[in-house]
Amino acid sequence: MPTNAETVALALDRITAGYVFPERAAEIDRAIRKRLAAGEYDALDGPALCGAVTAHLLEVCPDQHLALRWDDEPQPVLPEDPDKGQAAFLARMRTFNQGVRGFQHLDGNVGYLDVRRIADAAEGARVIGAAMELVAGTSALVLDLRECLGGSPEGCNTWCSYFFPDDQTHLKDIYDRESDTTRQYWTLAHLPAPRYLDRPVYVLTSARTFSGGEDFAYTLQAHRRALVVGETTRGGAHPTGSYQLDAHISVRVPSARGVVIATGTNWEGVGVAPDIAVPAEQALEVAHRDALARTAQPAAPEQ
């Protein structure tokens, strides 16, 4: 087993090589190595080490994706993880039903989808399509992202495409430091279920909503395709890779930065602010009530 100092040094090497803002990576490296030299981490056990280093990383650079993570179950340590944790992510999504937790048909013909993760576009497309088939005939839709803690930018693009009429909407761009390239994300031309157009859409958020969940909420809100109801989200916008440092500790390194075209920015550090601010536990009731008011049919005229 490597020493704490060796593990932290490996983490700093990863951050320096891959963090999306190189100048901030240099600041992080200086600050944490100063603590290393002072022996601050020497006596900590694994979970405490991860907690302390993560707190110190955030003091220098308040990027909510930047962290050391402890796993009780030993993980394989490879010389190089070529897919930056993608295989592990796909495996988790399979156990999470590609992120779709549940469907309800609420009173007043209002659809409800509970989405806990944003799946990979390829593996998750059929489940996302099946969910959208279930709500295809509803008069309004509530997307519950209050417990959505992240996922795939490509999967978010798939979800968002259902709420636009064609493939002509430029949703966002993502710059990747490693390849020094920018990828454009446009709505998709072909989807496995009907698009959800010309009807009210509500997105429920909480202070726990994070990363891919925030991407989904912010993108629909910025393009005026949904009302966000609930609480301001956590504020983590940078796509991230995960690297195993030893059998129990990995480091998460944000390596890319997204810009939503409708605003020219993203939600990093500030979160997604709701259009209708209410405590998270009241968000569904408030959204449902608003949906009923917006979709109420006028009374039939008297004969």
Short mmCIF file of C-alpha atoms in Angstrom, two decimals:
data_model
loop_
_atom_site.label_atom_id
_atom_site.label_comp_id
_atom_site.label_asym_id
_atom_site.label_seq_id
_atom_site.Cartn_x
_atom_site.Cartn_y
_atom_site.Cartn_z
CA MET A 1 0.00 0.00 0.00
CA PRO A 2 1.30 3.48 -0.81
CA THR A 3 1.75 5.96 2.00
CA ASN A 4 -0.70 8.82 2.39
CA ALA A 5 1.90 11.20 0.98
CA GLU A 6 2.38 9.01 -2.09
CA THR A 7 -1.37 8.74 -2.68
CA VAL A 8 -1.89 12.49 -2.41
CA ALA A 9 1.08 13.14 -4.70
CA LEU A 10 -0.46 10.82 -7.31
CA ALA A 11 -3.74 12.70 -7.02
CA LEU A 12 -1.96 16.02 -7.55
CA ASP A 13 -0.23 14.63 -10.63
CA ARG A 14 -3.63 13.71 -12.08
CA ILE A 15 -5.09 17.11 -11.24
CA THR A 16 -2.12 19.00 -12.70
CA ALA A 17 -2.25 16.97 -15.91
CA GLY A 18 -6.00 17.03 -16.43
CA TYR A 19 -7.89 19.79 -14.62
CA VAL A 20 -9.81 21.95 -17.07
CA PHE A 21 -8.21 25.20 -15.82
CA PRO A 22 -4.40 24.67 -15.78
CA GLU A 23 -3.70 27.85 -13.80
CA ARG A 24 -6.03 26.69 -11.02
CA ALA A 25 -4.37 23.27 -11.08
CA ALA A 26 -1.02 24.92 -10.39
CA GLU A 27 -2.52 26.77 -7.40
CA ILE A 28 -3.96 23.52 -6.07
CA ASP A 29 -0.63 21.74 -6.45
CA ARG A 30 1.25 24.40 -4.50
CA ALA A 31 -1.27 24.56 -1.68
CA ILE A 32 -1.65 20.81 -1.13
CA ARG A 33 2.07 20.05 -1.43
CA LYS A 34 2.71 22.64 1.28
CA ARG A 35 0.38 20.67 3.56
CA LEU A 36 2.08 17.43 2.51
CA ALA A 37 5.48 18.82 3.46
CA ALA A 38 4.09 19.80 6.86
CA GLY A 39 2.92 16.21 7.44
CA GLU A 40 -0.75 17.16 7.84
CA TYR A 41 -2.01 13.96 6.21
CA ASP A 42 0.45 11.43 7.62
CA ALA A 43 -1.63 10.11 10.54
CA LEU A 44 -5.06 10.03 8.85
CA ASP A 45 -6.88 6.83 7.96
CA GLY A 46 -8.25 6.42 4.43
CA PRO A 47 -11.71 8.00 4.76
CA ALA A 48 -10.33 10.86 6.87
CA LEU A 49 -7.57 11.46 4.33
CA CYS A 50 -10.11 11.71 1.51
CA GLY A 51 -12.26 14.09 3.52
CA ALA A 52 -9.38 16.33 4.53
CA VAL A 53 -7.78 16.55 1.08
CA THR A 54 -11.14 17.19 -0.58
CA ALA A 55 -11.87 20.02 1.87
CA HIS A 56 -8.46 21.55 1.19
CA LEU A 57 -8.93 21.21 -2.59
CA LEU A 58 -12.21 23.10 -2.34
CA GLU A 59 -10.58 25.84 -0.28
CA VAL A 60 -8.28 26.58 -3.20
CA CYS A 61 -10.72 25.81 -6.02
CA PRO A 62 -14.43 25.48 -5.17
CA ASP A 63 -15.20 22.98 -7.93
CA GLN A 64 -17.75 20.54 -6.52
CA HIS A 65 -16.55 17.70 -8.77
CA LEU A 66 -12.96 17.89 -7.53
CA ALA A 67 -12.50 15.23 -4.83
CA LEU A 68 -10.76 12.21 -3.39
CA ARG A 69 -13.19 9.34 -2.87
CA TRP A 70 -12.95 6.36 -0.51
CA ASP A 71 -14.46 2.98 -1.45
CA ASP A 72 -14.77 0.28 1.21
CA GLU A 73 -14.66 -2.41 -1.47
CA PRO A 74 -11.16 -2.85 -2.98
CA GLN A 75 -10.96 -1.74 -6.61
CA PRO A 76 -8.46 -2.83 -9.28
CA VAL A 77 -5.63 -0.39 -9.85
CA LEU A 78 -4.54 -0.18 -13.48
CA PRO A 79 -1.47 1.65 -14.79
CA GLU A 80 -3.81 3.75 -16.91
CA ASP A 81 -7.59 3.84 -17.01
CA PRO A 82 -8.23 4.36 -20.73
CA ASP A 83 -11.91 5.18 -20.38
CA LYS A 84 -11.67 7.44 -17.28
CA GLY A 85 -14.21 5.39 -15.35
CA GLN A 86 -16.71 4.99 -18.20
CA ALA A 87 -17.01 1.21 -17.85
CA ALA A 88 -17.78 1.52 -14.14
CA PHE A 89 -20.32 4.27 -14.89
CA LEU A 90 -22.12 2.11 -17.44
CA ALA A 91 -22.26 -0.78 -14.99
CA ARG A 92 -23.80 1.47 -12.33
CA MET A 93 -26.38 2.78 -14.79
CA ARG A 94 -27.52 -0.76 -15.54
CA THR A 95 -28.22 -1.35 -11.85
CA PHE A 96 -30.10 2.02 -11.70
CA ASN A 97 -32.44 1.16 -14.61
CA GLN A 98 -30.55 3.77 -16.67
CA GLY A 99 -31.53 6.38 -14.11
CA VAL A 100 -35.33 6.17 -14.46
CA ARG A 101 -36.75 5.38 -11.04
CA GLY A 102 -40.47 5.60 -11.73
CA PHE A 103 -43.53 6.87 -13.61
CA GLN A 104 -46.90 8.07 -12.36
CA HIS A 105 -50.00 9.29 -14.12
CA LEU A 106 -51.17 12.13 -11.89
CA ASP A 107 -54.65 13.64 -11.67
CA GLY A 108 -55.54 15.93 -14.55
CA ASN A 109 -53.55 13.88 -17.10
CA VAL A 110 -50.20 15.12 -15.78
CA GLY A 111 -47.24 12.82 -16.34
CA TYR A 112 -44.52 12.34 -13.72
CA LEU A 113 -41.04 10.84 -14.21
CA ASP A 114 -38.59 10.28 -11.35
CA VAL A 115 -35.07 10.50 -12.84
CA ARG A 116 -32.17 9.73 -10.45
CA ARG A 117 -29.25 9.59 -12.93
CA ILE A 118 -28.62 10.70 -16.52
CA ALA A 119 -27.75 7.57 -18.49
CA ASP A 120 -25.28 7.12 -21.31
CA ALA A 121 -26.89 8.06 -24.64
CA ALA A 122 -26.25 4.73 -26.33
CA GLU A 123 -27.07 2.30 -23.50
CA GLY A 124 -29.82 4.43 -22.00
CA ALA A 125 -31.68 5.49 -25.13
CA ARG A 126 -34.24 2.65 -25.04
CA VAL A 127 -35.13 3.23 -21.38
CA ILE A 128 -35.35 7.00 -21.90
CA GLY A 129 -37.55 6.36 -24.92
CA ALA A 130 -39.74 3.97 -22.95
CA ALA A 131 -40.21 6.61 -20.25
CA MET A 132 -41.16 9.22 -22.84
CA GLU A 133 -43.63 6.78 -24.43
CA LEU A 134 -45.39 6.52 -21.06
CA VAL A 135 -45.94 10.28 -20.91
CA ALA A 136 -46.58 10.85 -24.61
CA GLY A 137 -50.32 11.40 -24.20
CA THR A 138 -50.23 13.61 -21.11
CA SER A 139 -51.21 17.29 -21.00
CA ALA A 140 -48.23 18.36 -18.88
CA LEU A 141 -45.06 16.71 -17.58
CA VAL A 142 -43.19 16.84 -14.28
CA LEU A 143 -39.54 15.71 -14.35
CA ASP A 144 -38.39 15.00 -10.81
CA LEU A 145 -34.63 15.64 -10.54
CA ARG A 146 -34.56 16.27 -6.79
CA GLU A 147 -32.42 13.14 -6.28
CA CYS A 148 -30.58 13.27 -9.61
CA LEU A 149 -26.86 13.31 -8.78
CA GLY A 150 -25.20 13.23 -12.18
CA GLY A 151 -24.58 11.34 -15.36
CA SER A 152 -23.66 11.68 -19.00
CA PRO A 153 -23.63 14.90 -21.08
CA GLU A 154 -24.58 12.82 -24.12
CA GLY A 155 -27.48 11.30 -22.19
CA CYS A 156 -28.63 14.75 -21.14
CA ASN A 157 -28.61 15.75 -24.81
CA THR A 158 -30.87 12.76 -25.55
CA TRP A 159 -33.33 13.69 -22.81
CA CYS A 160 -33.41 17.35 -23.84
CA SER A 161 -33.99 16.52 -27.51
CA TYR A 162 -37.49 15.26 -26.69
CA PHE A 163 -38.58 18.80 -25.84
CA PHE A 164 -37.58 20.44 -29.13
CA PRO A 165 -39.20 19.95 -32.54
CA ASP A 166 -36.20 18.91 -34.63
CA ASP A 167 -32.41 18.77 -34.82
CA GLN A 168 -31.95 22.52 -35.28
CA THR A 169 -31.43 23.62 -31.66
CA HIS A 170 -27.82 24.13 -30.54
CA LEU A 171 -27.99 23.32 -26.83
CA LYS A 172 -24.41 23.63 -25.56
CA ASP A 173 -20.70 23.27 -26.25
CA ILE A 174 -18.19 21.35 -24.13
CA TYR A 175 -14.47 22.14 -24.22
CA ASP A 176 -12.17 19.23 -23.30
CA ARG A 177 -8.70 20.12 -22.01
CA GLU A 178 -6.98 16.83 -22.84
CA SER A 179 -7.87 16.90 -26.53
CA ASP A 180 -8.04 20.72 -26.70
CA THR A 181 -11.27 20.41 -28.66
CA THR A 182 -14.80 21.77 -28.36
CA ARG A 183 -17.78 19.53 -29.09
CA GLN A 184 -21.12 20.99 -30.09
CA TYR A 185 -24.33 19.42 -28.78
CA TRP A 186 -27.42 19.82 -30.97
CA THR A 187 -30.84 18.28 -30.51
CA LEU A 188 -31.14 14.88 -32.15
CA ALA A 189 -32.90 14.25 -35.44
CA HIS A 190 -34.15 10.76 -34.59
CA LEU A 191 -35.60 9.56 -31.28
CA PRO A 192 -37.17 6.22 -30.31
CA ALA A 193 -40.32 7.86 -28.86
CA PRO A 194 -42.54 10.87 -29.67
CA ARG A 195 -41.26 14.35 -28.91
CA TYR A 196 -42.96 16.23 -26.09
CA LEU A 197 -43.95 19.58 -27.61
CA ASP A 198 -46.35 22.48 -26.96
CA ARG A 199 -47.20 21.37 -23.44
CA PRO A 200 -46.02 22.60 -20.03
CA VAL A 201 -42.91 20.94 -18.57
CA TYR A 202 -41.77 21.26 -14.96
CA VAL A 203 -38.41 20.26 -13.50
CA LEU A 204 -38.21 19.63 -9.75
CA THR A 205 -34.89 20.42 -8.04
CA SER A 206 -33.40 20.25 -4.56
CA ALA A 207 -30.18 21.31 -2.89
CA ARG A 208 -28.94 17.77 -3.69
CA THR A 209 -29.48 17.97 -7.45
CA PHE A 210 -26.03 17.85 -9.01
CA SER A 211 -23.98 17.68 -12.19
CA GLY A 212 -25.94 15.90 -14.95
CA GLY A 213 -29.19 16.62 -13.13
CA GLU A 214 -28.29 20.29 -13.13
CA ASP A 215 -27.37 20.10 -16.80
CA PHE A 216 -30.84 18.78 -17.65
CA ALA A 217 -32.61 21.40 -15.52
CA TYR A 218 -30.45 24.35 -16.62
CA THR A 219 -30.60 23.53 -20.32
CA LEU A 220 -34.39 23.25 -20.42
CA GLN A 221 -34.76 26.38 -18.29
CA ALA A 222 -32.28 28.42 -20.34
CA HIS A 223 -34.04 27.51 -23.57
CA ARG A 224 -37.41 28.40 -21.99
CA ARG A 225 -38.69 24.89 -22.39
CA ALA A 226 -39.41 24.17 -18.71
CA LEU A 227 -40.14 25.85 -15.40
CA VAL A 228 -37.82 24.83 -12.56
CA VAL A 229 -39.61 24.34 -9.24
CA GLY A 230 -37.88 23.74 -5.91
CA GLU A 231 -34.48 24.71 -4.52
CA THR A 232 -31.22 26.06 -5.94
CA THR A 233 -29.00 23.14 -6.93
CA ARG A 234 -25.43 22.34 -5.80
CA GLY A 235 -23.50 23.99 -8.62
CA GLY A 236 -21.26 21.39 -10.30
CA ALA A 237 -20.98 21.89 -14.05
CA HIS A 238 -17.70 20.33 -15.20
CA PRO A 239 -17.61 16.87 -16.87
CA THR A 240 -15.28 14.69 -14.83
CA GLY A 241 -13.06 11.62 -15.05
CA SER A 242 -12.30 9.24 -12.19
CA TYR A 243 -8.86 7.68 -11.59
CA GLN A 244 -8.04 4.90 -9.14
CA LEU A 245 -5.00 5.79 -7.00
CA ASP A 246 -4.89 2.69 -4.81
CA ALA A 247 -7.24 -0.13 -3.90
CA HIS A 248 -9.60 2.16 -1.99
CA ILE A 249 -8.96 5.77 -3.08
CA SER A 250 -9.78 7.44 -6.38
CA VAL A 251 -9.54 11.04 -7.50
CA ARG A 252 -12.18 12.85 -9.53
CA VAL A 253 -10.73 15.39 -11.96
CA PRO A 254 -12.97 17.81 -13.89
CA SER A 255 -11.41 17.91 -17.34
CA ALA A 256 -13.98 19.80 -19.40
CA ARG A 257 -16.20 22.87 -19.30
CA GLY A 258 -19.64 23.29 -20.82
CA VAL A 259 -21.32 26.46 -22.06
CA VAL A 260 -25.08 26.54 -22.63
CA ILE A 261 -25.72 28.46 -25.83
CA ALA A 262 -28.81 30.27 -24.57
CA THR A 263 -26.89 31.95 -21.73
CA GLY A 264 -23.22 31.81 -22.74
CA THR A 265 -22.32 30.32 -19.37
CA ASN A 266 -23.23 27.46 -17.01
CA TRP A 267 -24.21 26.79 -13.40
CA GLU A 268 -20.74 26.10 -11.95
CA GLY A 269 -20.48 27.42 -8.38
CA VAL A 270 -23.92 29.03 -8.37
CA GLY A 271 -26.35 26.21 -9.09
CA VAL A 272 -29.59 26.32 -11.02
CA ALA A 273 -31.96 28.88 -9.50
CA PRO A 274 -35.63 27.83 -9.58
CA ASP A 275 -38.31 29.82 -11.38
CA ILE A 276 -40.65 28.94 -8.51
CA ALA A 277 -38.70 28.71 -5.25
CA VAL A 278 -40.22 26.34 -2.69
CA PRO A 279 -38.82 23.75 -0.27
CA ALA A 280 -37.95 20.58 -2.17
CA GLU A 281 -40.56 18.52 -0.35
CA GLN A 282 -43.30 20.87 -1.64
CA ALA A 283 -42.08 21.07 -5.23
CA LEU A 284 -44.23 18.28 -6.68
CA GLU A 285 -47.43 19.61 -5.14
CA VAL A 286 -46.71 23.14 -6.39
CA ALA A 287 -45.77 22.02 -9.89
CA HIS A 288 -48.80 19.74 -10.16
CA ARG A 289 -51.12 22.52 -9.04
CA ASP A 290 -49.62 24.92 -11.58
CA ALA A 291 -49.89 22.31 -14.33
CA LEU A 292 -53.57 21.76 -13.57
CA ALA A 293 -54.21 25.50 -13.76
CA ARG A 294 -52.40 25.84 -17.08
CA THR A 295 -54.02 22.85 -18.75
CA ALA A 296 -57.60 23.26 -17.44
CA GLN A 297 -60.11 23.01 -20.26
CA PRO A 298 -62.76 25.74 -20.46
CA ALA A 299 -66.25 24.73 -19.50
CA ALA A 300 -68.47 23.65 -22.38
CA PRO A 301 -70.89 26.42 -23.42
CA GLU A 302 -74.51 26.03 -22.36
CA GLN A 303 -76.91 24.86 -25.09
#
